[in-house]
PDB file with one MODEL, atoms N, CA, C and O in Angstrom:
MODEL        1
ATOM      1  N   UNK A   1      19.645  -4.347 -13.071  1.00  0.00           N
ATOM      2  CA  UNK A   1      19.043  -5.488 -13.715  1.00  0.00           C
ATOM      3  C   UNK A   1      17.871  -6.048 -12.923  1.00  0.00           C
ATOM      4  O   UNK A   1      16.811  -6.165 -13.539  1.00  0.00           O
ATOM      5  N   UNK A   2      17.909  -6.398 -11.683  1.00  0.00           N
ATOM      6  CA  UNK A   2      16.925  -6.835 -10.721  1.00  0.00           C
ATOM      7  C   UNK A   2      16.461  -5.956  -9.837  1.00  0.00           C
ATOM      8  O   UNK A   2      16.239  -6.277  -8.669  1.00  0.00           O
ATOM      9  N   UNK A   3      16.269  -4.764 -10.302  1.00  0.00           N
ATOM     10  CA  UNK A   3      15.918  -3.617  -8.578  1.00  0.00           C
ATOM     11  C   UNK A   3      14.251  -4.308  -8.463  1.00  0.00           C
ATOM     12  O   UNK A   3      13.258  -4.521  -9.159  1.00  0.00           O
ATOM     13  N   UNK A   4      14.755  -4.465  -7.095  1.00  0.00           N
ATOM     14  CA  UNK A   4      13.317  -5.153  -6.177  1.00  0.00           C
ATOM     15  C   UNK A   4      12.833  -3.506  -5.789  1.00  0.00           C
ATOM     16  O   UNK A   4      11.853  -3.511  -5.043  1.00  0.00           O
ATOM     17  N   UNK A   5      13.239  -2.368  -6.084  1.00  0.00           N
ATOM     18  CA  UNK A   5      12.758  -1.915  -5.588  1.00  0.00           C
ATOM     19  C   UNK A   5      12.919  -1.325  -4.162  1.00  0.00           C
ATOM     20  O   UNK A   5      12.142  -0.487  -3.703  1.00  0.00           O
ATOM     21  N   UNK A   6      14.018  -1.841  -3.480  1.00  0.00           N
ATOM     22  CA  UNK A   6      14.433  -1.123  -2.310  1.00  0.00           C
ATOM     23  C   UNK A   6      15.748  -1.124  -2.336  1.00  0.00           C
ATOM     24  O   UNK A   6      15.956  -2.168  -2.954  1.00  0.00           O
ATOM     25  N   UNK A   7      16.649  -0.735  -2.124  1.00  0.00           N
ATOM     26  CA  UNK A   7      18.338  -0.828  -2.195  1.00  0.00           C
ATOM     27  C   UNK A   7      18.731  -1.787  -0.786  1.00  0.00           C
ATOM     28  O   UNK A   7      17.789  -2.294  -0.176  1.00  0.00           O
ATOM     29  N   UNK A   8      19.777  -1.954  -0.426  1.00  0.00           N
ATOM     30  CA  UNK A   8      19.751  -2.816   0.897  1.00  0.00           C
ATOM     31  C   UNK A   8      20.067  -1.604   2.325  1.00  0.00           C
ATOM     32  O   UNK A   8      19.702  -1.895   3.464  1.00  0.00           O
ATOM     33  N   UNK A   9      20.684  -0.455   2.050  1.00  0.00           N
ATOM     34  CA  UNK A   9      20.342   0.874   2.858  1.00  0.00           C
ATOM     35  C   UNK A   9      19.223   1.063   3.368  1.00  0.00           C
ATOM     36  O   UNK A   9      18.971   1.310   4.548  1.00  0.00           O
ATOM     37  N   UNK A  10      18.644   0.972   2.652  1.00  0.00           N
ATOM     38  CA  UNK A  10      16.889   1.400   2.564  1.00  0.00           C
ATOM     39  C   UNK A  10      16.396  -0.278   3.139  1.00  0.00           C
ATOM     40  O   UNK A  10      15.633  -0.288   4.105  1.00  0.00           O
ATOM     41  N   UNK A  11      16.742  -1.369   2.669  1.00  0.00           N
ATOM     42  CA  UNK A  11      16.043  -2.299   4.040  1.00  0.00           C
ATOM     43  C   UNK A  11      16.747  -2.070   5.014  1.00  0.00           C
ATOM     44  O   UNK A  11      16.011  -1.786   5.960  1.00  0.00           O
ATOM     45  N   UNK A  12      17.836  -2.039   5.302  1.00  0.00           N
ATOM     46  CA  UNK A  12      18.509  -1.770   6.415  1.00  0.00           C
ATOM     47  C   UNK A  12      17.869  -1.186   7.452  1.00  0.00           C
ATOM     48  O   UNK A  12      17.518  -1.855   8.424  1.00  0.00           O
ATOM     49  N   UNK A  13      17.630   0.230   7.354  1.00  0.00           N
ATOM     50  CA  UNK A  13      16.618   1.421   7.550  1.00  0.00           C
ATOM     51  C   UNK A  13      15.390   0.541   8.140  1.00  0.00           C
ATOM     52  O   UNK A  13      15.036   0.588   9.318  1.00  0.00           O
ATOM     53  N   UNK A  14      15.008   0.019   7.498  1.00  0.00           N
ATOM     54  CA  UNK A  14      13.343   0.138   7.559  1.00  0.00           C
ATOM     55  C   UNK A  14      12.981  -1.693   9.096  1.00  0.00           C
ATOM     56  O   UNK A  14      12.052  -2.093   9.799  1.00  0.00           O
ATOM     57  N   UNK A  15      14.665  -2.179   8.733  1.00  0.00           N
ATOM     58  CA  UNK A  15      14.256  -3.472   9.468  1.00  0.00           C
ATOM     59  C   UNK A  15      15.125  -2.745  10.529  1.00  0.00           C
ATOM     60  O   UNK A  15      15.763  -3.798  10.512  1.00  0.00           O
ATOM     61  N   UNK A  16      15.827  -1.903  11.513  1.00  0.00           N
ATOM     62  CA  UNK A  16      15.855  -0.773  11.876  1.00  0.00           C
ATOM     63  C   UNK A  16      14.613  -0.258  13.080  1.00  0.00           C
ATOM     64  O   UNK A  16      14.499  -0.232  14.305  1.00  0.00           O
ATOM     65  N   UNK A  17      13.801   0.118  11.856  1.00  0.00           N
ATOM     66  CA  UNK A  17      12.546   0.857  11.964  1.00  0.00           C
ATOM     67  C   UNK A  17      11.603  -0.406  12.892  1.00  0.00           C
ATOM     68  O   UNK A  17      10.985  -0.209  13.939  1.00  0.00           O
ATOM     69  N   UNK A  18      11.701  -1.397  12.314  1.00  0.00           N
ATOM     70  CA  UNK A  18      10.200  -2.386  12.584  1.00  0.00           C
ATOM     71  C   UNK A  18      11.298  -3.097  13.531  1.00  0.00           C
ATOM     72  O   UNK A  18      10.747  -4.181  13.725  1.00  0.00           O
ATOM     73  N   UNK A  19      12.443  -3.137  14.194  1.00  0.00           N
ATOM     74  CA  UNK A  19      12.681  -3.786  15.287  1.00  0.00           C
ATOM     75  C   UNK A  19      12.387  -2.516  16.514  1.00  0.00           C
ATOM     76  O   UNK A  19      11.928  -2.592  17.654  1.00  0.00           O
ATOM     77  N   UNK A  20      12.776  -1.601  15.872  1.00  0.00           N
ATOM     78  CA  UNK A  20      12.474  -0.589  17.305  1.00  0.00           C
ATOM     79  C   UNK A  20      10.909  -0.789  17.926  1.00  0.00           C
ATOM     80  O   UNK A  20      10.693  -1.018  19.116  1.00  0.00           O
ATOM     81  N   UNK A  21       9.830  -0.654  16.858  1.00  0.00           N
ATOM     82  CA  UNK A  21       8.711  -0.626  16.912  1.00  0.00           C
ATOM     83  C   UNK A  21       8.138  -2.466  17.899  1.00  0.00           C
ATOM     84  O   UNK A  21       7.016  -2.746  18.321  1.00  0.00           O
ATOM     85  N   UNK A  22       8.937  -3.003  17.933  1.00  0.00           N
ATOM     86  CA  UNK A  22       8.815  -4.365  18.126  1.00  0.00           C
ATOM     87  C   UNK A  22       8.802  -3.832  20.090  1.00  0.00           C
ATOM     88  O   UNK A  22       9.202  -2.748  20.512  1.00  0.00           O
ATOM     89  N   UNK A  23       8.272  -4.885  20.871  1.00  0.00           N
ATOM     90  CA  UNK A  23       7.436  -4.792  21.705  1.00  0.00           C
ATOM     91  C   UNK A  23       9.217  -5.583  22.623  1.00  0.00           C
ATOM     92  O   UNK A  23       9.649  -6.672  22.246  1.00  0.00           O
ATOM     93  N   UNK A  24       9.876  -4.829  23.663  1.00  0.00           N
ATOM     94  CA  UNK A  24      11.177  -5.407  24.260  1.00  0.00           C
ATOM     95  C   UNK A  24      11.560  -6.714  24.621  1.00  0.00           C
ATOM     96  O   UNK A  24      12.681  -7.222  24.602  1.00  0.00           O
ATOM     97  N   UNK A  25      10.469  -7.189  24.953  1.00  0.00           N
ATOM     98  CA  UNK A  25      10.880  -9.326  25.045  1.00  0.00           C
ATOM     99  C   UNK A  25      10.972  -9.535  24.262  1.00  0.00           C
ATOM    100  O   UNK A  25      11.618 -10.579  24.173  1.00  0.00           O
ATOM    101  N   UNK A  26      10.459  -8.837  22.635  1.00  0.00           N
ATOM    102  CA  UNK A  26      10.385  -9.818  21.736  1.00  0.00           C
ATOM    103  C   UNK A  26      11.937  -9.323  20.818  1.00  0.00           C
ATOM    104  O   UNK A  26      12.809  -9.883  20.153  1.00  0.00           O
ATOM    105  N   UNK A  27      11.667  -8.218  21.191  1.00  0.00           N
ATOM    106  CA  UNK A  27      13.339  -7.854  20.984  1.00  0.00           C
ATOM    107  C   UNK A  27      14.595  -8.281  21.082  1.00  0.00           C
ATOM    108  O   UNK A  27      15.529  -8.456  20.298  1.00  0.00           O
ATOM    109  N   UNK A  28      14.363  -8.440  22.485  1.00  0.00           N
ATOM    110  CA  UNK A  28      15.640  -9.042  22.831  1.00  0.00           C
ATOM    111  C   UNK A  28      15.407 -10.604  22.228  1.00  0.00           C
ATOM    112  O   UNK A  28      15.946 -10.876  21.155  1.00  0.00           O
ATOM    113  N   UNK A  29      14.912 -11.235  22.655  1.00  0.00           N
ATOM    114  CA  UNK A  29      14.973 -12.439  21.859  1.00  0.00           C
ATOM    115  C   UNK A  29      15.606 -12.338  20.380  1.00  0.00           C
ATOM    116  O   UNK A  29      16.754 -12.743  20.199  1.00  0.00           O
ATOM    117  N   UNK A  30      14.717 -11.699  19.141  1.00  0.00           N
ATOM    118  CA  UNK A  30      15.121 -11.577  18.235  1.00  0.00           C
ATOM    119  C   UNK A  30      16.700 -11.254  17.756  1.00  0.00           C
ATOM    120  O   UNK A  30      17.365 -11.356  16.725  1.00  0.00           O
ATOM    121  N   UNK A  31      16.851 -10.895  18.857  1.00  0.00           N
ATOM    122  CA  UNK A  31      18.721  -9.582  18.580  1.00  0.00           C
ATOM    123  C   UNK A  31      19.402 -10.933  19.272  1.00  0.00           C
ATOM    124  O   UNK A  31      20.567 -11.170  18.951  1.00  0.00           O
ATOM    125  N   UNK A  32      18.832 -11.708  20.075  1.00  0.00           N
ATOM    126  CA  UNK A  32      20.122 -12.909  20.475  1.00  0.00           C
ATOM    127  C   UNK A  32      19.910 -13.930  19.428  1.00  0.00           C
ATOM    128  O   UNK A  32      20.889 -14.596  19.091  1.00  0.00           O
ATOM    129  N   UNK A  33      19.215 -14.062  19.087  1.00  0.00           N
ATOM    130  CA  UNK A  33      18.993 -15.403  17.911  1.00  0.00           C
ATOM    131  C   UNK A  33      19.440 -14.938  16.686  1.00  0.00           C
ATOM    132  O   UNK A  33      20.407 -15.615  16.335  1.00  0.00           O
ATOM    133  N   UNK A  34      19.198 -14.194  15.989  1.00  0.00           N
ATOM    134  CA  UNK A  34      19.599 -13.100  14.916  1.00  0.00           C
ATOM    135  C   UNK A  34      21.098 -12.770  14.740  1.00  0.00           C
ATOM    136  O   UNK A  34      21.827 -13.345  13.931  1.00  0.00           O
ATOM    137  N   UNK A  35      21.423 -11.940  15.449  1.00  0.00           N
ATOM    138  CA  UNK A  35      22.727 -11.242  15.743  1.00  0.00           C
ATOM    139  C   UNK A  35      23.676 -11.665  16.508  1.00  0.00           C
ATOM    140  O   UNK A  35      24.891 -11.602  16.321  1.00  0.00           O
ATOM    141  N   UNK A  36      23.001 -12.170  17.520  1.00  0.00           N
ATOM    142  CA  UNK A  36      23.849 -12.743  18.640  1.00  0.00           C
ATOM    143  C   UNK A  36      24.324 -14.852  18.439  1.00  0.00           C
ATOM    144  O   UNK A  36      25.064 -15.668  18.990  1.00  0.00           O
ATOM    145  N   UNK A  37      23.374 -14.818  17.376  1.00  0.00           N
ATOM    146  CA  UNK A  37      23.644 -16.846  17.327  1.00  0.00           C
ATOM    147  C   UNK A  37      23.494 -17.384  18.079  1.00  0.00           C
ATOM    148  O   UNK A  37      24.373 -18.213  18.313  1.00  0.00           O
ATOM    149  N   UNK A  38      22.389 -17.333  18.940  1.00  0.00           N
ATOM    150  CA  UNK A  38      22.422 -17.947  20.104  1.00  0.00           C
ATOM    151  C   UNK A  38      21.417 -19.053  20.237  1.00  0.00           C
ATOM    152  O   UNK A  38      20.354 -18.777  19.681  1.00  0.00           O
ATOM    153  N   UNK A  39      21.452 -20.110  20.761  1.00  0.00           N
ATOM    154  CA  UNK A  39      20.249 -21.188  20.514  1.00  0.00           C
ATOM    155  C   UNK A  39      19.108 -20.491  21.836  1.00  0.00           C
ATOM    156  O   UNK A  39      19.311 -19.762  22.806  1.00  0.00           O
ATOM    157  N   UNK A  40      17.609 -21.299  21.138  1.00  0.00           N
ATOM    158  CA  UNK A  40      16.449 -21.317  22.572  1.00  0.00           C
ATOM    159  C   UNK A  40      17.574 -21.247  23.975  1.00  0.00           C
ATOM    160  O   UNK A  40      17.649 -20.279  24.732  1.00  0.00           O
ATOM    161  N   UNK A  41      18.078 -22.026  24.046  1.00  0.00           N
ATOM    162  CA  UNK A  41      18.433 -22.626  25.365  1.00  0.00           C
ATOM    163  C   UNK A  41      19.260 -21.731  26.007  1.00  0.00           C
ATOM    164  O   UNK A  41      19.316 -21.398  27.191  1.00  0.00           O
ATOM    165  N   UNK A  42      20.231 -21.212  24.526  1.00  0.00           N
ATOM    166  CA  UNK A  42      20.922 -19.931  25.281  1.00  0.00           C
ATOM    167  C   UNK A  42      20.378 -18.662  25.280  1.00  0.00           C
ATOM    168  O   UNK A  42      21.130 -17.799  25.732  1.00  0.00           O
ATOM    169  N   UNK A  43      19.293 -18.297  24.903  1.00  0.00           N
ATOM    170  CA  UNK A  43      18.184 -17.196  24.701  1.00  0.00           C
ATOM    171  C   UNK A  43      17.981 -17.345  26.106  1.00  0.00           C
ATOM    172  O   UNK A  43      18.252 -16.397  26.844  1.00  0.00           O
ATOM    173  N   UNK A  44      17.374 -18.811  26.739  1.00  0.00           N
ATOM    174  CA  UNK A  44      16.225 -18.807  27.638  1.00  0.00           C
ATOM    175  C   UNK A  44      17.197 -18.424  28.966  1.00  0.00           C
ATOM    176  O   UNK A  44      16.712 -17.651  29.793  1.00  0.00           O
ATOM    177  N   UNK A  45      18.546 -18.945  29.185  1.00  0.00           N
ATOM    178  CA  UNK A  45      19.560 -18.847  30.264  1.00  0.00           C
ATOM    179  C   UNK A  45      19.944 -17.304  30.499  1.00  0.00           C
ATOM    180  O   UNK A  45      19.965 -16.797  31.620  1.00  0.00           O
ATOM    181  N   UNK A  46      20.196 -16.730  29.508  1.00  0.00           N
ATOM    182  CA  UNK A  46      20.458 -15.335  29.414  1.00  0.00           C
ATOM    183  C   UNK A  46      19.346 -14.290  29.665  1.00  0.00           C
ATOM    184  O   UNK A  46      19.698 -13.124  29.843  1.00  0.00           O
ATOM    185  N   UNK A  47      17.822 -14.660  29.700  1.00  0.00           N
ATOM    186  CA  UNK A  47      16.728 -14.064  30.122  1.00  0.00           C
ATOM    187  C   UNK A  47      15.995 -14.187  31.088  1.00  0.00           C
ATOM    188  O   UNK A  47      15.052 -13.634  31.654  1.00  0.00           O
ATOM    189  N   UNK A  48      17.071 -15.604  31.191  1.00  0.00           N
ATOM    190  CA  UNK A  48      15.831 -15.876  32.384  1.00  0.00           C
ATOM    191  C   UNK A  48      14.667 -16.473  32.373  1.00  0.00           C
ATOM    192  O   UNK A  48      13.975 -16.437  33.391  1.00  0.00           O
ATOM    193  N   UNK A  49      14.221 -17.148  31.204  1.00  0.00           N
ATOM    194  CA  UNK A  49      13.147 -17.490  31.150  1.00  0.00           C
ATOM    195  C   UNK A  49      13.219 -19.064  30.276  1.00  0.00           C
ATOM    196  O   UNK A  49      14.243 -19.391  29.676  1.00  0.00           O
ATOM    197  N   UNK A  50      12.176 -19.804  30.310  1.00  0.00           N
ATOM    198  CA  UNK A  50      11.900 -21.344  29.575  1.00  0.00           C
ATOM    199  C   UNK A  50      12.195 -21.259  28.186  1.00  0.00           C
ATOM    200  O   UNK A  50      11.457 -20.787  27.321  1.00  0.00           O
ATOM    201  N   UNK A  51      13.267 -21.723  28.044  1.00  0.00           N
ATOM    202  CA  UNK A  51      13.053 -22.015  26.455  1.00  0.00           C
ATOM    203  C   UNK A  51      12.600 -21.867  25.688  1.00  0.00           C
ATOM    204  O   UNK A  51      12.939 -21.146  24.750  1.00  0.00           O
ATOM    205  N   UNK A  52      11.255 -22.773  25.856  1.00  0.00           N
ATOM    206  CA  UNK A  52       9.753 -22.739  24.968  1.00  0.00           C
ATOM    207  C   UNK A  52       9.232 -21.252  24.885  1.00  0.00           C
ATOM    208  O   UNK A  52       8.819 -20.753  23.838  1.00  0.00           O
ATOM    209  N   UNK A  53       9.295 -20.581  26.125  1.00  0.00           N
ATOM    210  CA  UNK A  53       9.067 -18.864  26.117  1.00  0.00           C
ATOM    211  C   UNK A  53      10.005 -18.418  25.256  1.00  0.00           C
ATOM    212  O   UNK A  53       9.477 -17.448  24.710  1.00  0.00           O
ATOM    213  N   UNK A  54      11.200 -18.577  24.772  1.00  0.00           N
ATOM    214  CA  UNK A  54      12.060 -18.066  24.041  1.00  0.00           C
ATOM    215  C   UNK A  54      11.586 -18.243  22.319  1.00  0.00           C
ATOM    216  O   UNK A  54      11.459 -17.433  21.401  1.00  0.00           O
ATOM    217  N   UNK A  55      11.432 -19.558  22.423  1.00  0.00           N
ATOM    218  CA  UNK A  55      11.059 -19.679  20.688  1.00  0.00           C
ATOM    219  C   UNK A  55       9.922 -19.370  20.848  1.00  0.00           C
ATOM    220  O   UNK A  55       9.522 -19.014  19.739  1.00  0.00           O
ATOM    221  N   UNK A  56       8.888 -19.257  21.789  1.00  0.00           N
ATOM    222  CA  UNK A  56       7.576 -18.444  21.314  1.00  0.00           C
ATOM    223  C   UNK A  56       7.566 -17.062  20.942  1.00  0.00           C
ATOM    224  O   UNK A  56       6.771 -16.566  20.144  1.00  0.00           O
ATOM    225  N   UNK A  57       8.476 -16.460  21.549  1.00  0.00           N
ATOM    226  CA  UNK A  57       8.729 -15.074  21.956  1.00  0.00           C
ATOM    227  C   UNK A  57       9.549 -14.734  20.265  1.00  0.00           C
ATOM    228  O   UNK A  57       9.377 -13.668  19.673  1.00  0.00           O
ATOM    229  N   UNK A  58      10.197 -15.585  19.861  1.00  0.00           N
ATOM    230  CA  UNK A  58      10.859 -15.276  18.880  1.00  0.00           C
ATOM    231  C   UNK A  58       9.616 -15.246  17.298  1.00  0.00           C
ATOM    232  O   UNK A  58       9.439 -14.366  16.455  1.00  0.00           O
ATOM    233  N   UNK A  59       9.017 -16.541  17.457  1.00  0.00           N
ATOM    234  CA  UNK A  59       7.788 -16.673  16.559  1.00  0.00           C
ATOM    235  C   UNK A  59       7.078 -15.649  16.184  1.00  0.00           C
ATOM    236  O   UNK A  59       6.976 -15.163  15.058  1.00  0.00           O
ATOM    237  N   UNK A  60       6.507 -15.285  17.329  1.00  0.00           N
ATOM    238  CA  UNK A  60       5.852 -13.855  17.629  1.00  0.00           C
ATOM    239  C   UNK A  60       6.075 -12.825  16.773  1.00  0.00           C
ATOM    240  O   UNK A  60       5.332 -12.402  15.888  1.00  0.00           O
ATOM    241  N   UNK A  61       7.669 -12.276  17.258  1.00  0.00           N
ATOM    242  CA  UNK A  61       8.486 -11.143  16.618  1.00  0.00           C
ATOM    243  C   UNK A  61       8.631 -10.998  15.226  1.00  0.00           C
ATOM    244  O   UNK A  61       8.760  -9.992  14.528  1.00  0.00           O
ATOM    245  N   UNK A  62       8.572 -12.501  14.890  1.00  0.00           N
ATOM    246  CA  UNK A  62       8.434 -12.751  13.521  1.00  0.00           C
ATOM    247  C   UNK A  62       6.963 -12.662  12.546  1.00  0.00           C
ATOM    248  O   UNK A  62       6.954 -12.640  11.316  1.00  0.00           O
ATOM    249  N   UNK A  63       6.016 -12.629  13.245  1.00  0.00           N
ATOM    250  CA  UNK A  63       4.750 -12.778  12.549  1.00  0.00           C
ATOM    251  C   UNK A  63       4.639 -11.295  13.034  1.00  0.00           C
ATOM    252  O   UNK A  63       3.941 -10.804  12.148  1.00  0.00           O
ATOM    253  N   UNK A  64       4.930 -10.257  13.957  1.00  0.00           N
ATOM    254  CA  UNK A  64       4.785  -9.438  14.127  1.00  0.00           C
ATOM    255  C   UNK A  64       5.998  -8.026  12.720  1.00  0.00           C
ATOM    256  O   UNK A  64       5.532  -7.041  12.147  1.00  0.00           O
ATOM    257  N   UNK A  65       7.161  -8.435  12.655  1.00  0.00           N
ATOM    258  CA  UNK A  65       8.106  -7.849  11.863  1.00  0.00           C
ATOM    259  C   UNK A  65       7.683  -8.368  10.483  1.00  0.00           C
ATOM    260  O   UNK A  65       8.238  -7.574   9.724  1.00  0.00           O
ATOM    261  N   UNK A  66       7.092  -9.146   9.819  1.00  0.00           N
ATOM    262  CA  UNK A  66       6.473  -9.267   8.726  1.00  0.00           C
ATOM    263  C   UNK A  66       5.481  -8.788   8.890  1.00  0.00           C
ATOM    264  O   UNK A  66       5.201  -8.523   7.720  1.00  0.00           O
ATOM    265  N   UNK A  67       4.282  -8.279   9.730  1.00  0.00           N
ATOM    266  CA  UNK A  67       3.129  -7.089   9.620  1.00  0.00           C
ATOM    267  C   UNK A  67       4.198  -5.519   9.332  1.00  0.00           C
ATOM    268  O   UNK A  67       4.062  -5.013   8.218  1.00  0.00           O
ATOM    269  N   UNK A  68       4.660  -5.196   9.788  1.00  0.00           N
ATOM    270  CA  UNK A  68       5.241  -4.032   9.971  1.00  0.00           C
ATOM    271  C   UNK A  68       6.502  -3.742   9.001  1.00  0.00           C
ATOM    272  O   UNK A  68       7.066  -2.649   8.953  1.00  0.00           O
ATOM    273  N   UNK A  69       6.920  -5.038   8.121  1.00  0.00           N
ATOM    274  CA  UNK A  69       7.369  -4.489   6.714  1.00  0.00           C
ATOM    275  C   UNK A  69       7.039  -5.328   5.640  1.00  0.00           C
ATOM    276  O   UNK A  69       7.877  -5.997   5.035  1.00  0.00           O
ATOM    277  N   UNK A  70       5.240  -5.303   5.262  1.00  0.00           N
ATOM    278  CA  UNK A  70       4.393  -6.282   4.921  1.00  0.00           C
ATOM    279  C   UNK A  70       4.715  -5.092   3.374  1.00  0.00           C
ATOM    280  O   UNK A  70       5.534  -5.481   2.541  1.00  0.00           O
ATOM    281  N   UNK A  71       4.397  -4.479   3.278  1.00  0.00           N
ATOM    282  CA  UNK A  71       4.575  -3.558   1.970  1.00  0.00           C
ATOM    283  C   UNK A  71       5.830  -3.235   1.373  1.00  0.00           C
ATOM    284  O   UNK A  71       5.810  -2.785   0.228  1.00  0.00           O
ATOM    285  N   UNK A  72       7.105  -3.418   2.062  1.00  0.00           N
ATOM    286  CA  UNK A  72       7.918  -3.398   1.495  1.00  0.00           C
ATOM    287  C   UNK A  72       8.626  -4.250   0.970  1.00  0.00           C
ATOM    288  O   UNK A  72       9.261  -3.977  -0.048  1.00  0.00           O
ATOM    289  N   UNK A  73       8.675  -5.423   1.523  1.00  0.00           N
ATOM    290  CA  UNK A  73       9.015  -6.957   1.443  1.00  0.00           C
ATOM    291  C   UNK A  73       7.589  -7.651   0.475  1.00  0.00           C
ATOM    292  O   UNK A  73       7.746  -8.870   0.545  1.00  0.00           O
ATOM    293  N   UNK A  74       7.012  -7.517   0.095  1.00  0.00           N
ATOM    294  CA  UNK A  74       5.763  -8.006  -0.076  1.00  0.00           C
ATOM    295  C   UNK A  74       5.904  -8.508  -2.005  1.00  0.00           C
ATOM    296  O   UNK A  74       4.942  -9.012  -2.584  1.00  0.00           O
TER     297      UNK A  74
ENDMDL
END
């Protein structure tokens, strides 16, 4: 009734694809906030790094993972 056009296998796959391609700080960030539920604060303790570096780092990943599944999501 509604095929968007990709099955959820096939995003699966492809968000997969555009996290590998994703640059490793911004990774890991993404996979603790995402997957892991973790706030800035517990991002920033677990990396090692400022907070504010954490939600930037996460922002990023995000304006970066919407370039890289801009055609399929689109």
């Amino acid at each position: 009734w509604f095929d968007s056009g990709v099955d959820e296998r096939e995003r699966n796959l492809l968000i997969q694809k555009a996290m590998s391609q994703l640059n490793g700080i911004y990774r890991d960030v993404v996979t603790l906030k995402v997957w892991g539920g973790l706030t800035f604060a517990e991002i920033a303790e677990a990396l090692d790094i400022p907070a504010n570096t954490a939600a930037s780092r996460y922002r990023y990943a995000l304006i970066e993972l919407r370039k890289l599944t801009k055609e399929v999501f689109a």
